[in-house]
Amino acid sequence: MRAHIITIGNELLIGQVIDSNSAWLGENLTSLGISVEKIISIPDETQVIVDQLETSTQEADFVLISGGLGPTKDDITKTSIAHFLGVDMVFNQDVYDSIVRYLKKLDRPVPDIIHRHAEFPEGTIFLQNKVGSAPGMVFQKNGALIISVPGVPYEMRSIMENEGFSLISAKNNSIHIIQKTILTIGEFEARLSERLNDVVEALPPYFSIAFLPNLNRVRVRLTAKGRDREKLEREMSDQVEKIKAVLGQQVFGFGKSSIEESIGKQLLQKHLTLSTAESCTGGYIAHLITSVPGSSRYFKGSIVAYSNEVKQKMLNVKTQTLADHGAVSEETVVEMVKGVVAATRTDIGISISGIAGPDGGSPEKPVGTIWMACGNERKIVTKKLQLGKDRLKNIEASAIHALDLLRLFIMDEYE
Amino acid sequence: MRAHIITIGNELLIGQVIDSNSAWLGENLTSLGISVEKIISIPDETQVIVDQLETSTQEADFVLISGGLGPTKDDITKTSIAHFLGVDMVFNQDVYDSIVRYLKKLDRPVPDIIHRHAEFPEGTIFLQNKVGSAPGMVFQKNGALIISVPGVPYEMRSIMENEGFSLISAKNNSIHIIQKTILTIGEFEARLSERLNDVVEALPPYFSIAFLPNLNRVRVRLTAKGRDREKLEREMSDQVEKIKAVLGQQVFGFGKSSIEESIGKQLLQKHLTLSTAESCTGGYIAHLITSVPGSSRYFKGSIVAYSNEVKQKMLNVKTQTLADHGAVSEETVVEMVKGVVAATRTDIGISISGIAGPDGGSPEKPVGTIWMACGNERKIVTKKLQLGKDRLKNIEASAIHALDLLRLFIMDEYE
């Protein structure tokens, strides 16, 4: 069965908001075996919405609409749907009461505008919104099931997870799509693809492979379609094993897991604790590590030493080292890692210091020069990167490289 | 003039990648006075690509295509374009040589696959890619200008900024679209909209307004369209002043600036230095602050005190305080902020401690309980939040609240 995702809102077209809802819906629909054939973003304009609903309900079995359900005047999805269905807007007392209850619970005033917020196309089936005021809505036309949800990501997700996806599953039948994603780090897409050439050539015809690069990491995604789920799963495992055998240490995980999760698992398993000493990444490595639930079991803390004074005082970096080699140097990151391991009493530390840019470079150390170290009380390894001039990209990319340095250090130093 | 943006790649439809390119392109096209009427994401399937190109070139004056230009087998945009134009694929020696030069500069091997990477639809006009191996391409059909760029965001941006947008400007004429976005913090969308009701009712008919909420912030966007740019700009300033007058302190900036940039400006202007002591946000506040270029002039560092031991040792939080009130308490965050101001010798500090979740709550302190403090040597203000159960959302939202607490503290305490 096929789905279209329609996201509504001028803010999407003028680029003020990035559409993350479609990716989330796409992923969930795919895992239900539904093929997402098109994602369309359109403005808050009745005629455009009506035309798109007409096209999409004819081309797809499921049409998911997100956005344009707020209480303000620019949100016109509901009236456009009424227009498309040829029905009137009617006030719904139950929804009105539940919105009022919701606002009271939050200790918020009830603005007049809420009355309009409780009007819906006649015949609407409601999906409860437990985390916001606009409920989800279900309709049918042209043989398609139409589900409309708010554009606020956590409201959309909550409604879909509670009731939306069950509705869709109930209507879907039995073509299976299986996917497995192999996560790699440290090699370019073209080179990976070349190394995997033999495996790719030998894939069954109902298998496909894709390479998805992002900051020093490439996801290798295998997809298989067919009716016999068990057979597909068996073959998928075989193919994944073949790819793992070729890529070896470069594989750091599978599916949606991140390098920071993979490291977290290693640290937990080996009963190791970690700290970071960050200059140019300004806390971003600590943020990545602590994004993982349960990270407090292995992560003790970080010293973000943005100024030299903090590097000296809190990390014991020597004045002489800073004077002789500068803050961005192998010598400094080595002292930083020693300092943070001592100060936080952890097994392992990572340190990083660089020129994130866009300014602050010199001929010998241009913007994008990054030094990093990883080590314990016995051994310290270091690495230098030469990146570009984009500050955020430098922060993100160098953090990922530092995590890879840590990953390899754990692999090499701890059984 | 009208534009369609087409993003190509199965990874978009199955939700493995969030389409951030469209927002960036949409924003830039809008600022050139071009109306982006539709954003469409479609799979790597020749027939779907050809059909969409046919529709889009008939409905729009500019068609921007991103994605599907990589060297691997799943990337078929180029051959699909050739099919759509009815031309052959031809090998281009110049492009081949420049790709080889690019790879050699990076000290990377030249895989065989690069030969295929240098084949293009006959008659392609090239746009140079200074940061990657796949060049941009320009075509014309059905009266529309078609620009195809790689899906890798920084390559796409570089090509469009260097040559792509100039091409588009040259073809565009003189309808002006002006936008101004007023950034607010601390109030819900519905309540803001109600307060602005009189201003909105009195807007000229060629003005529109939109409210875009995101984690405790709402962007209020005004759009005006017309032929007389100067008149539009005058009227826009007037409307912005009216809105500022109604919203007062809740306005923290304009356009694309962030709360962290706005704070950075304040700190610089007032010659103040800042540090943070973070528990539940794990370095995220420091990351936001240091994302701003030049932040090293006012930000000295952060102590990410994830464990109680680090809170005691590095921030001087008393054992007794932790025992009596717990790590998530007003008493602890007050000691944390004192500790970080003393340790880093800054004018102002922020501290935060909470239960980010998804686990770790108790009946008295459920997941989502967050305490924060902001202060200097003379005065400390505190705030408590009760958020939900989503770890990442709690980290992000509480960081934004902490920055707002800081913003108001600077306003109140320093002239």
Short mmCIF file of C-alpha atoms in Angstrom, two decimals, chain A residues 290-295, chain B residues 355-361 366-368 388-392 394:
data_model
loop_
_atom_site.label_atom_id
_atom_site.label_comp_id
_atom_site.label_asym_id
_atom_site.label_seq_id
_atom_site.Cartn_x
_atom_site.Cartn_y
_atom_site.Cartn_z
CA THR A 290 24.74 12.82 27.66
CA SER A 291 22.03 12.68 25.00
CA VAL A 292 22.08 8.93 25.61
CA PRO A 293 19.67 7.80 28.34
CA GLY A 294 21.58 6.26 31.24
CA SER A 295 24.83 8.04 30.38
CA ILE B 355 15.97 14.83 35.85
CA ALA B 356 16.13 14.69 32.06
CA GLY B 357 14.63 11.21 31.88
CA PRO B 358 13.37 8.93 30.58
CA ASP B 359 14.13 7.24 33.95
CA GLY B 360 15.37 8.42 37.34
CA GLY B 361 12.30 10.19 38.72
CA PRO B 366 9.28 13.20 38.77
CA VAL B 367 11.17 13.07 35.45
CA GLY B 368 11.14 16.58 33.99
CA GLY B 388 7.67 16.07 30.29
CA LYS B 389 9.41 12.73 29.89
CA ASP B 390 11.29 13.19 26.61
CA ARG B 391 15.01 13.38 27.39
CA LEU B 392 16.15 15.40 24.39
CA ASN B 394 13.89 18.30 28.28
#
